[in-house]
mmCIF file of C-alpha atoms in Angstrom:
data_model
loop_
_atom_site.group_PDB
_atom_site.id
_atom_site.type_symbol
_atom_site.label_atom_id
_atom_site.label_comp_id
_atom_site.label_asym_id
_atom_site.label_seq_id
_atom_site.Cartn_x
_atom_site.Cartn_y
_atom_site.Cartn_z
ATOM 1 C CA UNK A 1 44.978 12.445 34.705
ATOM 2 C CA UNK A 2 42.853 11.275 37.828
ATOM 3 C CA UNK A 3 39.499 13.032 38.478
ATOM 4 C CA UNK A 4 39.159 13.179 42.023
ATOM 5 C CA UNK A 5 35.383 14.857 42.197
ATOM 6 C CA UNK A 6 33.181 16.592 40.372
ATOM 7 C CA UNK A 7 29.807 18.143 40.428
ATOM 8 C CA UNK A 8 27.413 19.893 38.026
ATOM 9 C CA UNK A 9 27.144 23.556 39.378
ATOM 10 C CA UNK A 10 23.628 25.688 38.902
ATOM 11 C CA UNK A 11 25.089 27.539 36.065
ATOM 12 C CA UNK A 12 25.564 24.448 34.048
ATOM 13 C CA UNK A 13 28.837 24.076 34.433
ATOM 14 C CA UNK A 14 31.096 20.714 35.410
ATOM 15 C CA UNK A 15 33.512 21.585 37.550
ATOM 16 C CA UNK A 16 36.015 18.773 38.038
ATOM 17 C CA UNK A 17 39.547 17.943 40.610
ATOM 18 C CA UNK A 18 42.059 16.073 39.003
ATOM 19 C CA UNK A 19 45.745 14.921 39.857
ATOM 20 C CA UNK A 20 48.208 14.651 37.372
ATOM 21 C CA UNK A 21 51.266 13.227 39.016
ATOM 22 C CA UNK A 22 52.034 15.260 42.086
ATOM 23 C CA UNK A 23 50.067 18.325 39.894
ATOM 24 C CA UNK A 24 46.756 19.188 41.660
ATOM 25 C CA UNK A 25 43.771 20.855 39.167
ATOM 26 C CA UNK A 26 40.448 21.748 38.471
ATOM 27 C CA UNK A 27 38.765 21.965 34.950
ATOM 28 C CA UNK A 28 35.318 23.386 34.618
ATOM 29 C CA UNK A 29 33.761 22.347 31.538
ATOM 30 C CA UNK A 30 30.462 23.979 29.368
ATOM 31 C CA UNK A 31 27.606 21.395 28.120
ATOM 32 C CA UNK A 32 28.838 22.220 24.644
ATOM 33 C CA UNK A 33 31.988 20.106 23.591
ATOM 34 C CA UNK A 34 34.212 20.637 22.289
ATOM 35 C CA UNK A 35 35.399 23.671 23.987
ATOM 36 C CA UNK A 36 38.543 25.542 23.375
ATOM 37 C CA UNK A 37 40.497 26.092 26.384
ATOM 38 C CA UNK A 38 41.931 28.687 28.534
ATOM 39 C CA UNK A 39 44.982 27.718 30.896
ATOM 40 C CA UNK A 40 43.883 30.323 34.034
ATOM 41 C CA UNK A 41 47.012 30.947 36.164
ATOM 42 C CA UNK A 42 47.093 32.957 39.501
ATOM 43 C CA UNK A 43 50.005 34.670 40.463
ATOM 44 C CA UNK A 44 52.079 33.046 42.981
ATOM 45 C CA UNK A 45 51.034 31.555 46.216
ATOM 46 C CA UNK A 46 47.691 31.706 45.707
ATOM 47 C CA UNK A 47 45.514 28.372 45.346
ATOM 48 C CA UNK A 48 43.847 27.580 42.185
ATOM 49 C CA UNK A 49 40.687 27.680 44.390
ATOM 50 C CA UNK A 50 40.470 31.585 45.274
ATOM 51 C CA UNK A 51 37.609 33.032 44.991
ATOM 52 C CA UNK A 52 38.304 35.128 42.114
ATOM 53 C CA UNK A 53 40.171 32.642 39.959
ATOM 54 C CA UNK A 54 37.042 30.644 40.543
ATOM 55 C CA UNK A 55 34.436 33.548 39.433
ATOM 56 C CA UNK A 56 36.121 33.844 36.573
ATOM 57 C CA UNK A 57 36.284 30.280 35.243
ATOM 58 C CA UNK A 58 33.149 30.096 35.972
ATOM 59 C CA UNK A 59 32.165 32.826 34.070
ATOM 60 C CA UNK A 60 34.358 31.860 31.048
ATOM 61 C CA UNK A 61 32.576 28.240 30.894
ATOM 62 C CA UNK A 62 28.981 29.313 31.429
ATOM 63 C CA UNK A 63 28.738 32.288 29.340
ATOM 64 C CA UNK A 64 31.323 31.951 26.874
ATOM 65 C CA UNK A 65 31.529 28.010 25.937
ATOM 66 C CA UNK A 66 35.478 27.517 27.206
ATOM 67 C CA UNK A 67 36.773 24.487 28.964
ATOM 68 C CA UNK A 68 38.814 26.505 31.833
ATOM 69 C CA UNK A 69 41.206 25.107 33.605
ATOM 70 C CA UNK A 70 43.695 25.992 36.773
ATOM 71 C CA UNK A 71 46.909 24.340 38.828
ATOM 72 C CA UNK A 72 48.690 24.873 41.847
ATOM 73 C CA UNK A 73 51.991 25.667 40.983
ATOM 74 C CA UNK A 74 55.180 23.976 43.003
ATOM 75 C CA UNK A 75 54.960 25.331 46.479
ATOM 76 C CA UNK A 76 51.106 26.837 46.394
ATOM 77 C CA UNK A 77 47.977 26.121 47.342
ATOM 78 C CA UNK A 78 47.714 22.197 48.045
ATOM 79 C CA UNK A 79 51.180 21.587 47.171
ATOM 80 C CA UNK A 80 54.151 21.728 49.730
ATOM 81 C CA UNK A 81 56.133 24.729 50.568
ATOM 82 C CA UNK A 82 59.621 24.020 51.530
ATOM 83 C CA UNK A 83 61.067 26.043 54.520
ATOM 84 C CA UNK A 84 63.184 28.187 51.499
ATOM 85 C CA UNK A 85 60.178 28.705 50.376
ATOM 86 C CA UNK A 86 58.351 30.202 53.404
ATOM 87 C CA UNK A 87 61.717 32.158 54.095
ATOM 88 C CA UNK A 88 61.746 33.794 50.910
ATOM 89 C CA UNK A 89 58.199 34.618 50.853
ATOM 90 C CA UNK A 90 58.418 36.183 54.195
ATOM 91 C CA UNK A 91 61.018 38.337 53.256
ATOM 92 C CA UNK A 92 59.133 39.675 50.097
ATOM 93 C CA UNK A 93 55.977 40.854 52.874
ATOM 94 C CA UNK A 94 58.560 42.600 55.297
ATOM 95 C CA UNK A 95 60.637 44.495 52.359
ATOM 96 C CA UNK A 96 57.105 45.578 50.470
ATOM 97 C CA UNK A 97 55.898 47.058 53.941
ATOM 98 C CA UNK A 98 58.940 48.080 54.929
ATOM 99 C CA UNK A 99 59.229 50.027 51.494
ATOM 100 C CA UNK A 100 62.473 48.303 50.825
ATOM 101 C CA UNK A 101 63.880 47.027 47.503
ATOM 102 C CA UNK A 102 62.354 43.633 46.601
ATOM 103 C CA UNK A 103 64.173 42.559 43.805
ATOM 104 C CA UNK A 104 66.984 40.378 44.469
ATOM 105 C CA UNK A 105 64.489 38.450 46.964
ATOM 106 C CA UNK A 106 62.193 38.155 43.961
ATOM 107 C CA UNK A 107 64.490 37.051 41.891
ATOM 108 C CA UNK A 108 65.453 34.195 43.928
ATOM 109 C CA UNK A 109 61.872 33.144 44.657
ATOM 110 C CA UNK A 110 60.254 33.988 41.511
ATOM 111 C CA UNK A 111 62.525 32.847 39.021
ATOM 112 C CA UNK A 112 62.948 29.584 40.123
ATOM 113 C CA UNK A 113 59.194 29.192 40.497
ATOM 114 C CA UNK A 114 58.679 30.218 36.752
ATOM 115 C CA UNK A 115 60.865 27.565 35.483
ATOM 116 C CA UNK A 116 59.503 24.961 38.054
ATOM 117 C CA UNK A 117 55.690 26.034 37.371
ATOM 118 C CA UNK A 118 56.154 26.162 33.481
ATOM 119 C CA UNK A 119 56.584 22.203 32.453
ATOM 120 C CA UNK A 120 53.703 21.609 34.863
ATOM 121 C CA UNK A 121 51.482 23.715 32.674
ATOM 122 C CA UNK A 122 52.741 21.795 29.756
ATOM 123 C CA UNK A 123 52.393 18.617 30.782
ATOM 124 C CA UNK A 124 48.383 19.925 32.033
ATOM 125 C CA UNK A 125 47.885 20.615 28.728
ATOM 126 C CA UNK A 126 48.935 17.522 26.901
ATOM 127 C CA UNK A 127 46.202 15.220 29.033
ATOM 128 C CA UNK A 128 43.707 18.109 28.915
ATOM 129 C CA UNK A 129 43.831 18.056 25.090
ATOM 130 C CA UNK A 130 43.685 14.539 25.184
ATOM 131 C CA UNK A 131 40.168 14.624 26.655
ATOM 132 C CA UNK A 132 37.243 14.232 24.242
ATOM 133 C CA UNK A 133 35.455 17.138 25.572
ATOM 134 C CA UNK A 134 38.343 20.309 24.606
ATOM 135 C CA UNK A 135 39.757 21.059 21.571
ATOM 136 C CA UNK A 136 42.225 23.898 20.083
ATOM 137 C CA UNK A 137 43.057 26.219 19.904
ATOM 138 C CA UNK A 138 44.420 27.001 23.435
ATOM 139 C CA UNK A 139 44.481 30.411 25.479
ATOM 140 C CA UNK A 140 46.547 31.929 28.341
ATOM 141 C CA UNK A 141 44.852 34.014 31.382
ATOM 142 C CA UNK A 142 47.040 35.149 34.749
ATOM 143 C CA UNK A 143 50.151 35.352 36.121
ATOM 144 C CA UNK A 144 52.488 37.288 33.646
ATOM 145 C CA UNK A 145 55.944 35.949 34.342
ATOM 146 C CA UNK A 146 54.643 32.412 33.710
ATOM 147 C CA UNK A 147 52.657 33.578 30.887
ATOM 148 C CA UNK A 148 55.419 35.126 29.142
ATOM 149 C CA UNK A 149 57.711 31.486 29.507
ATOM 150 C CA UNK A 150 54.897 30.092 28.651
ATOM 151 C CA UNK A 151 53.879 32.080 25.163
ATOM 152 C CA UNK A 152 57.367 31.441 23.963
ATOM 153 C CA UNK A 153 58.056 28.091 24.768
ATOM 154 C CA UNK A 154 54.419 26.308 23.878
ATOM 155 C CA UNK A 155 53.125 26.983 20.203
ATOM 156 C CA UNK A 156 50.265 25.674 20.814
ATOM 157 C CA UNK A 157 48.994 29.277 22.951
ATOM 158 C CA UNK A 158 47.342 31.025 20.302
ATOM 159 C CA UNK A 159 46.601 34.385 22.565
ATOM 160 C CA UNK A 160 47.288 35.363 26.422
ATOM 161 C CA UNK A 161 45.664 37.884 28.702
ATOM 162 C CA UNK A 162 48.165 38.801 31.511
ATOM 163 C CA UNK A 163 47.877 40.486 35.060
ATOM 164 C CA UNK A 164 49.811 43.550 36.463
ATOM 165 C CA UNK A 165 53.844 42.854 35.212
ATOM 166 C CA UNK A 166 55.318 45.039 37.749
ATOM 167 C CA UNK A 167 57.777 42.364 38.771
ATOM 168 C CA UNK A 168 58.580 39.966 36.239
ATOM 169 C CA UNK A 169 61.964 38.120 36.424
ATOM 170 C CA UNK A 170 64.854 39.616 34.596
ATOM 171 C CA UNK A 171 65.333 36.318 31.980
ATOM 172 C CA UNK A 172 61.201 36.654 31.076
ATOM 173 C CA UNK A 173 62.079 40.603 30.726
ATOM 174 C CA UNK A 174 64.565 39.467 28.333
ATOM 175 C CA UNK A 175 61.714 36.749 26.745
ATOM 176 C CA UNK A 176 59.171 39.802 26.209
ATOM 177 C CA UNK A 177 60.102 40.235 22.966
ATOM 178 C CA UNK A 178 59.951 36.391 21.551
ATOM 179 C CA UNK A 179 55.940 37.005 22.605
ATOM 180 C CA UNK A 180 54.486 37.052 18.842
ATOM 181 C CA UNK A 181 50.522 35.987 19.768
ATOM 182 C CA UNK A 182 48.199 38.173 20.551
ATOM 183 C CA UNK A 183 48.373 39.696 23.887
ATOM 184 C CA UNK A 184 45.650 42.052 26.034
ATOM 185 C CA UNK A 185 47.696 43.735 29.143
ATOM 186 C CA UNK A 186 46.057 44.168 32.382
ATOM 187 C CA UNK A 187 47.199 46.430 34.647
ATOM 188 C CA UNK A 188 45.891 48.612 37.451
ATOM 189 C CA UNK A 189 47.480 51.962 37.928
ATOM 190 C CA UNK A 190 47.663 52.265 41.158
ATOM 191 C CA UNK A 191 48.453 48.575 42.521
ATOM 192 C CA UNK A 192 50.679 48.405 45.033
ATOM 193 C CA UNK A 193 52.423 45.473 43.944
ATOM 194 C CA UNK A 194 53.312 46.060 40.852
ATOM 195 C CA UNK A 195 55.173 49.505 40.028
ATOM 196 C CA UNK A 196 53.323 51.377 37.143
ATOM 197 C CA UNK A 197 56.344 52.087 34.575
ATOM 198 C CA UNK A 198 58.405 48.613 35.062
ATOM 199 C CA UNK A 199 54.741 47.736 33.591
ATOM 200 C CA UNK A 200 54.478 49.393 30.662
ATOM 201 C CA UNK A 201 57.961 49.070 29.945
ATOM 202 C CA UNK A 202 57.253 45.483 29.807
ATOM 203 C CA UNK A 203 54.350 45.909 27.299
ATOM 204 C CA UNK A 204 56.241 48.330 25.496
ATOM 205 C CA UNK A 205 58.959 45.258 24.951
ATOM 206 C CA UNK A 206 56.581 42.967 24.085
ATOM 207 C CA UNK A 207 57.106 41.534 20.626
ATOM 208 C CA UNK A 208 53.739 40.721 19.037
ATOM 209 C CA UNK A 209 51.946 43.230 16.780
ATOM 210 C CA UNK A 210 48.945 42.644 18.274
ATOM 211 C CA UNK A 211 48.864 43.842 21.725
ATOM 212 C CA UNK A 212 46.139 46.028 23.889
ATOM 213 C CA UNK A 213 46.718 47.475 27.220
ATOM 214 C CA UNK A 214 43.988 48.051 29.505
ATOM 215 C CA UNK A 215 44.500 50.206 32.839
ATOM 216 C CA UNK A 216 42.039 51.121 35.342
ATOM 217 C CA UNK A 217 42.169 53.136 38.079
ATOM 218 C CA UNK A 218 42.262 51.297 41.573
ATOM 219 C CA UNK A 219 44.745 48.803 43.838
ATOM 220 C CA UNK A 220 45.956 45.196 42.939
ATOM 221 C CA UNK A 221 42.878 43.581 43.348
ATOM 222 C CA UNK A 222 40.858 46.230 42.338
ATOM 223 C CA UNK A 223 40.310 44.928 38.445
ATOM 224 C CA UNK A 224 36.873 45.473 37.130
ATOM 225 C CA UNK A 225 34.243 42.823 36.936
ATOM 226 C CA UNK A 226 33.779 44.196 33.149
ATOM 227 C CA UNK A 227 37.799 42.941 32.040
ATOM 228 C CA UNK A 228 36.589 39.629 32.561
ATOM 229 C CA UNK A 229 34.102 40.046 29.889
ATOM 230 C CA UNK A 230 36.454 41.987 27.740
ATOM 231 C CA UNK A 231 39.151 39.654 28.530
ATOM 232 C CA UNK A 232 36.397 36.780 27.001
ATOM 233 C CA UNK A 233 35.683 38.389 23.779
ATOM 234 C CA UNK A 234 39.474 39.002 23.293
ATOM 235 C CA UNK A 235 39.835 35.226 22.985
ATOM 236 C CA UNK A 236 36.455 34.824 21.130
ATOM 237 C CA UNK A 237 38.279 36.615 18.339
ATOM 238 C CA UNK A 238 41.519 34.626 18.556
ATOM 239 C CA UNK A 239 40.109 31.166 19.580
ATOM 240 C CA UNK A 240 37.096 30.557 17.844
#
């Protein structure tokens, strides 16, 4: 792991670019160490330095004590897309506004991207917990189809908030169930993006005994500032 920058922000936080390989990153950091970590994931195409991603690492680091940390998955943000890439993405935009079945395109683009995106986390997380200043246990935050690979193929994720879960891939569908560790559901009822029930038929197949849904009324990006707080103290209790 290379840090590229960093810089001490007003809030007291040290927020930190790294490379890993051909894996671009940041990793904000309290002033208390060590810090357990969260693994914050955006959903797909969208940089690990969007705004909102960024508010709420920042948040999780300055008022909560977590080391936070974010990647660009294969094709996103800083990394390159391939021209299958930008084809299949393209075709995703036109069928959503088109209100025309999505799911064969998603399946093509999304699946692949899961199992692509996946070993990337995991090899983030063995140099992150090699750094002096993060310890365990470890926690999940973002992009549900990633999150749900993710929870059942890395013991060491002790609990994991995800986003929305509209469209998930058929094989993490299938992985719901293996998802033992406590889970908190976020979904929005009236996103666009995501269709309601596929949702909470996905929480419903969810296999850990612990599990909380929240849903609030509002679009896709519509989430209240308040989840991210709630979100927090759901990994207080499972983290420290």
């Amino acid at each position: 792991m290379h840090f590229t920058s960093e810089q001490r922000l007003d809030d007291g936080v040290l927020e930190r670019e790294f490379t890993l390989g051909e894996i671009p990153g940041t990793l904000w950091t309290p002033g208390s160490a060590p810090a357990p970590l969260i693994l914050m994931a955006h959903n797909n195409g969208l940089p690990k330095g969007e705004s909102r991603l960024v508010a709420r690492a920042r948040h999780s680091a300055a008022a909560y004590g977590y080391a936070v940390a974010a990647i660009d998955a294969p094709g996103c943000g800083d990394r390159p897309r391939s021209a299958a890439d930008e084809q299949a993405r393209a075709g995703i935009r036109r069928a959503m506004q088109a209100g025309e079945p999505v799911d064969e395109i998603f399946e093509s683009f999304i699946g692949p991207l899961v199992e692509k995106t996946v070993p990337d986390w995991q090899t983030t997380l063995d140099a992150l917990l090699s750094l002096p200043e993060i310890g365990g246990p470890v926690g999940y935050s973002g992009w549900t189809a990633v999150g749900i690979r993710l929870a059942v193929a890395e013991p060491r994720i002790a609990a994991a908030g995800f986003f929305a879960g509209g469209y998930v891939p058929r094989a993490q569908r299938e992985e719901a169930r293996q998802v033992t560790i406590p889970l908190l559901f976020l979904l929005q009822w009236d996103d666009e993006g995501n269709p309601r029930q596929r949702a909470l038929d996905l929480f419903d197949a969810f296999g850990a005994q612990e599990k909380t849904l929240h849903a609030n009324m509002g679009g896709h990006v519509g989430t209240p500032w308040f989840e991210v707080d709630d979100g927090n103290r759901f990994f207080d209790r499972h983290l420290k």
